[in-house]
mmCIF file with all atom_site columns, C-alpha atoms in Angstrom:
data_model
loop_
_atom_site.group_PDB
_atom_site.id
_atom_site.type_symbol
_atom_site.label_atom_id
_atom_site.label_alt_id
_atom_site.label_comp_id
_atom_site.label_asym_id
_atom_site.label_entity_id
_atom_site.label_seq_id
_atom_site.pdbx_PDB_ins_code
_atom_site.Cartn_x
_atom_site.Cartn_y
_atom_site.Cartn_z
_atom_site.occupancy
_atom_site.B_iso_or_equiv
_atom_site.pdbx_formal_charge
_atom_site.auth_seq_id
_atom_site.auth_comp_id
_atom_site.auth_asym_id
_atom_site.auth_atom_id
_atom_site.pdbx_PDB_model_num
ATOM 1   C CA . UNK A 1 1   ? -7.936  8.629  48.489 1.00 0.00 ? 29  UNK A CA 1
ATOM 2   C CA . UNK A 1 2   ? -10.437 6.348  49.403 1.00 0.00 ? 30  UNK A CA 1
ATOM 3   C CA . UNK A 1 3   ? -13.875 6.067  47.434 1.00 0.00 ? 31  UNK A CA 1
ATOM 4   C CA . UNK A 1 4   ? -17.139 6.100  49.797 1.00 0.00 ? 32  UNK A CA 1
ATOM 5   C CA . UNK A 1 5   ? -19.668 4.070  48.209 1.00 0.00 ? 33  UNK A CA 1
ATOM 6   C CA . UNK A 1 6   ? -23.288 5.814  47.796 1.00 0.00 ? 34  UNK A CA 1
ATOM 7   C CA . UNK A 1 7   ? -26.765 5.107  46.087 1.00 0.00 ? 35  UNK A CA 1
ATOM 8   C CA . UNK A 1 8   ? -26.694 5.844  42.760 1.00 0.00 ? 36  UNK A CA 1
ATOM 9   C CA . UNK A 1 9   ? -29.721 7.274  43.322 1.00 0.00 ? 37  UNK A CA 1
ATOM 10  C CA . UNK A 1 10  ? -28.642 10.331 45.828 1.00 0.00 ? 38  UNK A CA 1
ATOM 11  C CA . UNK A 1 11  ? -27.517 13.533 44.404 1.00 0.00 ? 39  UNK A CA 1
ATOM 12  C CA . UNK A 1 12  ? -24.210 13.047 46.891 1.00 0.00 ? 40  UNK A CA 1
ATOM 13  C CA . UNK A 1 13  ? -23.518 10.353 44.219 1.00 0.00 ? 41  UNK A CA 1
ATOM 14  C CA . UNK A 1 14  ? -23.683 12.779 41.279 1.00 0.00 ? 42  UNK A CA 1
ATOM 15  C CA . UNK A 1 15  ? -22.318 15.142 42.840 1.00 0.00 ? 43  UNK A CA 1
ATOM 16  C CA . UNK A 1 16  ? -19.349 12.757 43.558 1.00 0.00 ? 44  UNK A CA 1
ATOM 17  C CA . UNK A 1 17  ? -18.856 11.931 40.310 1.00 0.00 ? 45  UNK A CA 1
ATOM 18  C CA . UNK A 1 18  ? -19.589 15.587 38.544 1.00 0.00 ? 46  UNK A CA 1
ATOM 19  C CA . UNK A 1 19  ? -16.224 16.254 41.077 1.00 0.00 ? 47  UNK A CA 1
ATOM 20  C CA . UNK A 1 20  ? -14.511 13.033 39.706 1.00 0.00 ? 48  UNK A CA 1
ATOM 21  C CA . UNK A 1 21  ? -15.227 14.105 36.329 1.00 0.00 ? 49  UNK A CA 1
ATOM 22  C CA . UNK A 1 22  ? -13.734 17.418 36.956 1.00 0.00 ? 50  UNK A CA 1
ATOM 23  C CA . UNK A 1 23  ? -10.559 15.759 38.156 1.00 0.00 ? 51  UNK A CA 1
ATOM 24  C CA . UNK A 1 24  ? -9.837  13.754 35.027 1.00 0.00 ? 52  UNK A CA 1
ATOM 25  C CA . UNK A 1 25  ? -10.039 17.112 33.270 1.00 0.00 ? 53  UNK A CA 1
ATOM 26  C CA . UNK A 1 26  ? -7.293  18.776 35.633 1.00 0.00 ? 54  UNK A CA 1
ATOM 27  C CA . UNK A 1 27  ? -5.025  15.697 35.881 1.00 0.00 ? 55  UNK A CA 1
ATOM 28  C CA . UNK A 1 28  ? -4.695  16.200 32.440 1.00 0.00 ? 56  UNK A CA 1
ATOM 29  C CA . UNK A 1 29  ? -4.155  19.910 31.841 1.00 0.00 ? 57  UNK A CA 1
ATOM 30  C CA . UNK A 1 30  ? -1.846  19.675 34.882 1.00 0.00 ? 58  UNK A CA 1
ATOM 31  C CA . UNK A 1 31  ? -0.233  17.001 32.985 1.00 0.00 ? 59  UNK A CA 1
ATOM 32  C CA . UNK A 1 32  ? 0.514   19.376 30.405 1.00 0.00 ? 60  UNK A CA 1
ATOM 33  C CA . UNK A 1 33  ? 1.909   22.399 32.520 1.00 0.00 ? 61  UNK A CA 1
ATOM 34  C CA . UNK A 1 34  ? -1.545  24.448 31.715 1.00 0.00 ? 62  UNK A CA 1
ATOM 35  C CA . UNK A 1 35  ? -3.931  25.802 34.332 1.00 0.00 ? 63  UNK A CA 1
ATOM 36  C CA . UNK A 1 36  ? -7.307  24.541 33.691 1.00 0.00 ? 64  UNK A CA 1
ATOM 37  C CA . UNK A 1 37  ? -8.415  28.182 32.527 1.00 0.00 ? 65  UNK A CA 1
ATOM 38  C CA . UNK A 1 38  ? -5.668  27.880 29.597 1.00 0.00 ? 66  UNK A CA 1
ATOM 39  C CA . UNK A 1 39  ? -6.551  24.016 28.330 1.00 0.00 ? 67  UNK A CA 1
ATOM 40  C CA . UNK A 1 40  ? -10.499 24.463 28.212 1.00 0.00 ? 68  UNK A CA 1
ATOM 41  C CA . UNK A 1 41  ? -9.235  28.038 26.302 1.00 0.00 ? 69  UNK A CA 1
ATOM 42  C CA . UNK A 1 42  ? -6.968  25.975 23.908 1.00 0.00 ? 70  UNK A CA 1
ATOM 43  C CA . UNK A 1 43  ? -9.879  23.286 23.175 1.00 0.00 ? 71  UNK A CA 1
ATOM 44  C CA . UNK A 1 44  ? -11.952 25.781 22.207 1.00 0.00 ? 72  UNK A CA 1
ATOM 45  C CA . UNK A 1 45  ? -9.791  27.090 19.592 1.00 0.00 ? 73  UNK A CA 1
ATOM 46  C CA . UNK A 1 46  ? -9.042  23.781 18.646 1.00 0.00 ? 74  UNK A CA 1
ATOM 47  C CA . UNK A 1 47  ? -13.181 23.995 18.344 1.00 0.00 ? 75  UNK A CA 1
ATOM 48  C CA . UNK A 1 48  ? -12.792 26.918 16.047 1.00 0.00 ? 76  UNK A CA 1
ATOM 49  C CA . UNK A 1 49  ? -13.219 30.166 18.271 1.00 0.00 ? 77  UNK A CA 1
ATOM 50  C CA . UNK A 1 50  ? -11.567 32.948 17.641 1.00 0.00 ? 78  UNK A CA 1
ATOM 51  C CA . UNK A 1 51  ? -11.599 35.254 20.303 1.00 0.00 ? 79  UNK A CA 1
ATOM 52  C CA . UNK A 1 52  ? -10.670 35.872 23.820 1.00 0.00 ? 80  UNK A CA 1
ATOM 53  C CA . UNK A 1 53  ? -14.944 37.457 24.486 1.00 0.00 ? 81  UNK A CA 1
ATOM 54  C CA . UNK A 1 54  ? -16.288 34.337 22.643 1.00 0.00 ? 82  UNK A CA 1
ATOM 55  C CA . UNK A 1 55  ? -14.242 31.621 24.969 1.00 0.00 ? 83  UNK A CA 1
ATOM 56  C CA . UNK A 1 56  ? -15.515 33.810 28.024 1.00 0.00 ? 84  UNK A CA 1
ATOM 57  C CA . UNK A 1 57  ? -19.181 33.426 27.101 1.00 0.00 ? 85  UNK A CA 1
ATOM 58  C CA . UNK A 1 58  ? -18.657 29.490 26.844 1.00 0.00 ? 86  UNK A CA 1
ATOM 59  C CA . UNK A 1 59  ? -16.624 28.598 29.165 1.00 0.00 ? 87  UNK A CA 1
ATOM 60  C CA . UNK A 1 60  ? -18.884 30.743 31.453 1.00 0.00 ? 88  UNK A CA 1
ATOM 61  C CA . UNK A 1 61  ? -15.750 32.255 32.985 1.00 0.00 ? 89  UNK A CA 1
ATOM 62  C CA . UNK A 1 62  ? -15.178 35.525 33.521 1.00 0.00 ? 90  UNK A CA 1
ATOM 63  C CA . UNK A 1 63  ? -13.068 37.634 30.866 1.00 0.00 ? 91  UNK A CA 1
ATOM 64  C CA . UNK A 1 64  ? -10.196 38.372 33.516 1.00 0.00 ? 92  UNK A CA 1
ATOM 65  C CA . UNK A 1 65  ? -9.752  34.874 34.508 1.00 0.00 ? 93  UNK A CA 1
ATOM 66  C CA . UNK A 1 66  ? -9.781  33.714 30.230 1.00 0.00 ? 94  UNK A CA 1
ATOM 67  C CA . UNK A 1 67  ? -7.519  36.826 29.704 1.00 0.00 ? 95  UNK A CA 1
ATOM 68  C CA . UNK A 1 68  ? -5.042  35.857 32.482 1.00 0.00 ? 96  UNK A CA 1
ATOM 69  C CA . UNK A 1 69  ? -4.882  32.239 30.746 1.00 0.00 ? 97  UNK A CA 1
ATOM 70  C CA . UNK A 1 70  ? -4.799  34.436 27.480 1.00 0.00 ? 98  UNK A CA 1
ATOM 71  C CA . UNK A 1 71  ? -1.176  36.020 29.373 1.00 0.00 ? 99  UNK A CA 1
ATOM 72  C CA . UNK A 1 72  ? 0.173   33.010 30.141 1.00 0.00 ? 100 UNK A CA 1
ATOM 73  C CA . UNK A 1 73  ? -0.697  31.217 26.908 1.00 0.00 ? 101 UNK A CA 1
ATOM 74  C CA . UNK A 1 74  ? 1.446   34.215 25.065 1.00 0.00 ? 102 UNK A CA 1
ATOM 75  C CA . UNK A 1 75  ? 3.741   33.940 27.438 1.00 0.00 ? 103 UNK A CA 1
ATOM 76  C CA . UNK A 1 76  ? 4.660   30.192 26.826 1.00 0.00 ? 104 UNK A CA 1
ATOM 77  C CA . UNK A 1 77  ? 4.856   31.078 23.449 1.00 0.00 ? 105 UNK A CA 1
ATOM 78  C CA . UNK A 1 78  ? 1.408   29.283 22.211 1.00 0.00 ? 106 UNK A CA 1
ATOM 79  C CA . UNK A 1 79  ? -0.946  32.070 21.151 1.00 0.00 ? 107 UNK A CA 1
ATOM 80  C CA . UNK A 1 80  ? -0.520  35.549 20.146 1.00 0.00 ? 108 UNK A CA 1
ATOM 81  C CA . UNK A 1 81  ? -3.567  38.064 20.237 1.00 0.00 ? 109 UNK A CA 1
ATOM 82  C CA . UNK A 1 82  ? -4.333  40.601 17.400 1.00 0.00 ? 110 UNK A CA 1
ATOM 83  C CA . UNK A 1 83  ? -7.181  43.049 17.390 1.00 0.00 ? 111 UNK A CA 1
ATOM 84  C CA . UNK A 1 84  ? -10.036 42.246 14.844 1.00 0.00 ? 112 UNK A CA 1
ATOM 85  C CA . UNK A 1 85  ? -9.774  44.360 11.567 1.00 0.00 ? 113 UNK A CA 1
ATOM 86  C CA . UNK A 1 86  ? -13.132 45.569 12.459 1.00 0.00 ? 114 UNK A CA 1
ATOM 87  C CA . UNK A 1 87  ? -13.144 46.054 15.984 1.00 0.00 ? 115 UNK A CA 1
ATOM 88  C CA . UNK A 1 88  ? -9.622  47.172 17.894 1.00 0.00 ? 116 UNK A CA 1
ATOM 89  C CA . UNK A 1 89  ? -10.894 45.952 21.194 1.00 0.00 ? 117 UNK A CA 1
ATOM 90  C CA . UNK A 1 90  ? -11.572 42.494 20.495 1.00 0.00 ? 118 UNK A CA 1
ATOM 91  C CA . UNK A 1 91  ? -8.633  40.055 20.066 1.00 0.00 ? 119 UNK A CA 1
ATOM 92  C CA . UNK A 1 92  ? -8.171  37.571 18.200 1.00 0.00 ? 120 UNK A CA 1
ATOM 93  C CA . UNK A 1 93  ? -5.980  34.479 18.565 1.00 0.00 ? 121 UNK A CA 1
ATOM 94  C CA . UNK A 1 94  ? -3.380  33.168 16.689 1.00 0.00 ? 122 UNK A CA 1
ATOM 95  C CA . UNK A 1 95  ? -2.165  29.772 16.926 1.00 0.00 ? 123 UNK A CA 1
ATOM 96  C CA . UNK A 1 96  ? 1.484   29.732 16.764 1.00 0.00 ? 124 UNK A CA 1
ATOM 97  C CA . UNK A 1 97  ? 3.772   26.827 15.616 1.00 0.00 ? 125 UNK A CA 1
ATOM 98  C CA . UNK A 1 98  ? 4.548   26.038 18.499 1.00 0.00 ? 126 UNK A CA 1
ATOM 99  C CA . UNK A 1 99  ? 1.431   26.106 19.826 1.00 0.00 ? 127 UNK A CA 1
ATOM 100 C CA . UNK A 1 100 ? -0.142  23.924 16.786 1.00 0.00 ? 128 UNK A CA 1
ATOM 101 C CA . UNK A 1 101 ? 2.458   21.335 17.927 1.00 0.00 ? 129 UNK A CA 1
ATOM 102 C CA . UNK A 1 102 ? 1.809   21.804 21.971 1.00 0.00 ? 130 UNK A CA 1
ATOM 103 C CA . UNK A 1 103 ? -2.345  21.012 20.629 1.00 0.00 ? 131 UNK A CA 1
ATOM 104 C CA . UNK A 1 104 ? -1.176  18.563 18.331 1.00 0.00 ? 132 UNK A CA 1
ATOM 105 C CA . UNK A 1 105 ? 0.690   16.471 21.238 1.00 0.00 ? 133 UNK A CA 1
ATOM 106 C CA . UNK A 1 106 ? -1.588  17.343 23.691 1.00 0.00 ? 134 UNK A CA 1
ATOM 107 C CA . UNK A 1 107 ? -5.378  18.833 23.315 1.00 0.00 ? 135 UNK A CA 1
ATOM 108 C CA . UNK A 1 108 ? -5.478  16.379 19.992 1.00 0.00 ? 136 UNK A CA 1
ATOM 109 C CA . UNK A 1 109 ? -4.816  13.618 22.233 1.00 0.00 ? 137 UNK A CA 1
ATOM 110 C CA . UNK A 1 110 ? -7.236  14.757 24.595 1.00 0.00 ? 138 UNK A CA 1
ATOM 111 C CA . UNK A 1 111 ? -10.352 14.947 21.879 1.00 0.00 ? 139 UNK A CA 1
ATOM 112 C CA . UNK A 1 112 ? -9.011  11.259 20.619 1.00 0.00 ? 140 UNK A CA 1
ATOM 113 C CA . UNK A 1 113 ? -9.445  9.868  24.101 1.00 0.00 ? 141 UNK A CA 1
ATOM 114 C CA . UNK A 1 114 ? -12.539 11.174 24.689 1.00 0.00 ? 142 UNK A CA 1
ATOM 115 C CA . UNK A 1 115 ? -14.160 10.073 21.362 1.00 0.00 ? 143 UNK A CA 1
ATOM 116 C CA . UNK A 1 116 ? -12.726 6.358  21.856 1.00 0.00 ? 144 UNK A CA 1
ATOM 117 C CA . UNK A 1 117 ? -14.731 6.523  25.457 1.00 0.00 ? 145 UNK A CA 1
ATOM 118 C CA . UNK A 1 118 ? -17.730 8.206  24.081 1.00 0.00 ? 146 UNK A CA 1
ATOM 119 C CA . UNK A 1 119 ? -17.445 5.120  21.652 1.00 0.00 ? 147 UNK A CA 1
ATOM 120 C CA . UNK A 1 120 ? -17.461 2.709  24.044 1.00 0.00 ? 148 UNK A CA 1
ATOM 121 C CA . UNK A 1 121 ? -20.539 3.607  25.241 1.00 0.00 ? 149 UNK A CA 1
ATOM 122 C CA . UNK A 1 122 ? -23.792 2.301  23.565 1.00 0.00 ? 150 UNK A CA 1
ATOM 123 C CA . UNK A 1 123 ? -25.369 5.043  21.881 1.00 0.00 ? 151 UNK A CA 1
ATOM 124 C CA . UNK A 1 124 ? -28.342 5.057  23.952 1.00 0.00 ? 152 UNK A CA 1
ATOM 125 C CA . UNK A 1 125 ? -26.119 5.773  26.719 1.00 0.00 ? 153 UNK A CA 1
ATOM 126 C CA . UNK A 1 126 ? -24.482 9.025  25.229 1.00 0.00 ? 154 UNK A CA 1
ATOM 127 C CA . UNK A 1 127 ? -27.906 10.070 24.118 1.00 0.00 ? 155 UNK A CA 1
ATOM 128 C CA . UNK A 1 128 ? -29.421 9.420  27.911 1.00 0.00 ? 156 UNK A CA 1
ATOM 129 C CA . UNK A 1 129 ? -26.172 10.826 29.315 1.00 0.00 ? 157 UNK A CA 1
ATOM 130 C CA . UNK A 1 130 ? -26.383 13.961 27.696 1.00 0.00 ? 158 UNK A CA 1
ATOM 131 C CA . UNK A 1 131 ? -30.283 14.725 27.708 1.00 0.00 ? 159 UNK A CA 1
ATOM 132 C CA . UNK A 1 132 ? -30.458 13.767 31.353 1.00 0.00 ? 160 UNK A CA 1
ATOM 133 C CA . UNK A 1 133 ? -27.216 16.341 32.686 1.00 0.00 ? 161 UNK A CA 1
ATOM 134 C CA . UNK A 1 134 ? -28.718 18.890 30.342 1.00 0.00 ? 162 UNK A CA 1
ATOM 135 C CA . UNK A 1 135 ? -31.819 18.547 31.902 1.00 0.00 ? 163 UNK A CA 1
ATOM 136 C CA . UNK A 1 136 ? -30.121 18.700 34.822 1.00 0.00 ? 164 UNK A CA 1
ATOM 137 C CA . UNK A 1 137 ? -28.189 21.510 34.889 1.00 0.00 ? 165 UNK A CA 1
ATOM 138 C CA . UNK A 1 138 ? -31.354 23.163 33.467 1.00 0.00 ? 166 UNK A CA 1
ATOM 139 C CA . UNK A 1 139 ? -33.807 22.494 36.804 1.00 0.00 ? 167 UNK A CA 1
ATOM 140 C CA . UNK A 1 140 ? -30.393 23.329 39.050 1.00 0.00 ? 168 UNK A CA 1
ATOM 141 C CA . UNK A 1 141 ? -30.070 26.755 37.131 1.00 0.00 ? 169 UNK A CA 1
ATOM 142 C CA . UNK A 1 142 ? -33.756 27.766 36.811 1.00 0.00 ? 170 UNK A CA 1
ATOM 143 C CA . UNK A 1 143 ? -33.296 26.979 40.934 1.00 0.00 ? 171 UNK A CA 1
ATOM 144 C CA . UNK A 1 144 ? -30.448 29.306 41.248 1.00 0.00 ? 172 UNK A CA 1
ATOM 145 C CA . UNK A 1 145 ? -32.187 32.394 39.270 1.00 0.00 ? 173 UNK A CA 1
ATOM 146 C CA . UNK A 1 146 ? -34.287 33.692 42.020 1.00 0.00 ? 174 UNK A CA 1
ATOM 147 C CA . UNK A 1 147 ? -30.798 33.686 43.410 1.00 0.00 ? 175 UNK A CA 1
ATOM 148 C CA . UNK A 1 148 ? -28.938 35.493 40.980 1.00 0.00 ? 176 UNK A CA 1
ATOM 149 C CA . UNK A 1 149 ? -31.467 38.892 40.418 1.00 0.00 ? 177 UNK A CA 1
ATOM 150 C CA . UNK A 1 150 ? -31.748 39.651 44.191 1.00 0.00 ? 178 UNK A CA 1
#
């Protein structure tokens, strides 16, 4: 595919590489045979969350789209869900062997290339980097909220 060049300066230039970004992240859970739903679920619990409610409210997904990764995931063997000892509802998720081994070859591989780029960069540049998409993604969601209580 062939790369148009724009300003730096234009939002069409973000917004080109927010969408280039996302790619490198799909490549590589298609890479694995995951949806993208199912490797941002398993890098969370590589991240230390528990449960199937908490990975909805960070990934920002709905709980029917992280509960049909949450099917799949079972299904290739990965996860399994149990309900918390306090709370039946709730499930929480269990790493399997074979799923320790599937993050160990592949979301721990993942994390390691990402830190090696993040330490490429100067550290100026990670701190600018994230304090300016934060900000952001804060002015494009305080835009969208008149939007979202009509």
């Amino acid at each position: 595919m062939e790369q148009i060049s724009l300003p730096d300066d234009t939002v069409e230039a973000f917004r080109a590489v927010s969408k280039e970004f996302d790619t490198v992240y799909t490549m590589f859970a298609k890479s694995c045979g995951l949806s993208e739903t199912e490797f941002w679920s398993l890098l969370m619990i590589r991240s230390g969350v528990t449960t199937q409610a908490e990975i909805s409210d960070q990934l920002f997904l709905s709980p029917q789209t992280v509960n049909s990764a949450f099917k799949q995931l079972v299904k290739k063997g990965l996860v399994r869900l149990e309900p918390l000892e306090h709370n039946q509802r709730t499930k929480q998720v269990i790493v399997t062997q074979a799923g320790e081994q599937f993050m160990e070859r592949y979301i721990d591989r993942m994390l390691d290339m990402e830190r090696q780029a993040w330490q490429l960069m100067e550290e100026q540049e990670r701190v600018m980097l994230t304090q300016l998409t934060r900000k952001y993604c804060g002015l494009i969601r305080a835009a969208l909220e008149p939007l979202t209580t009509e």
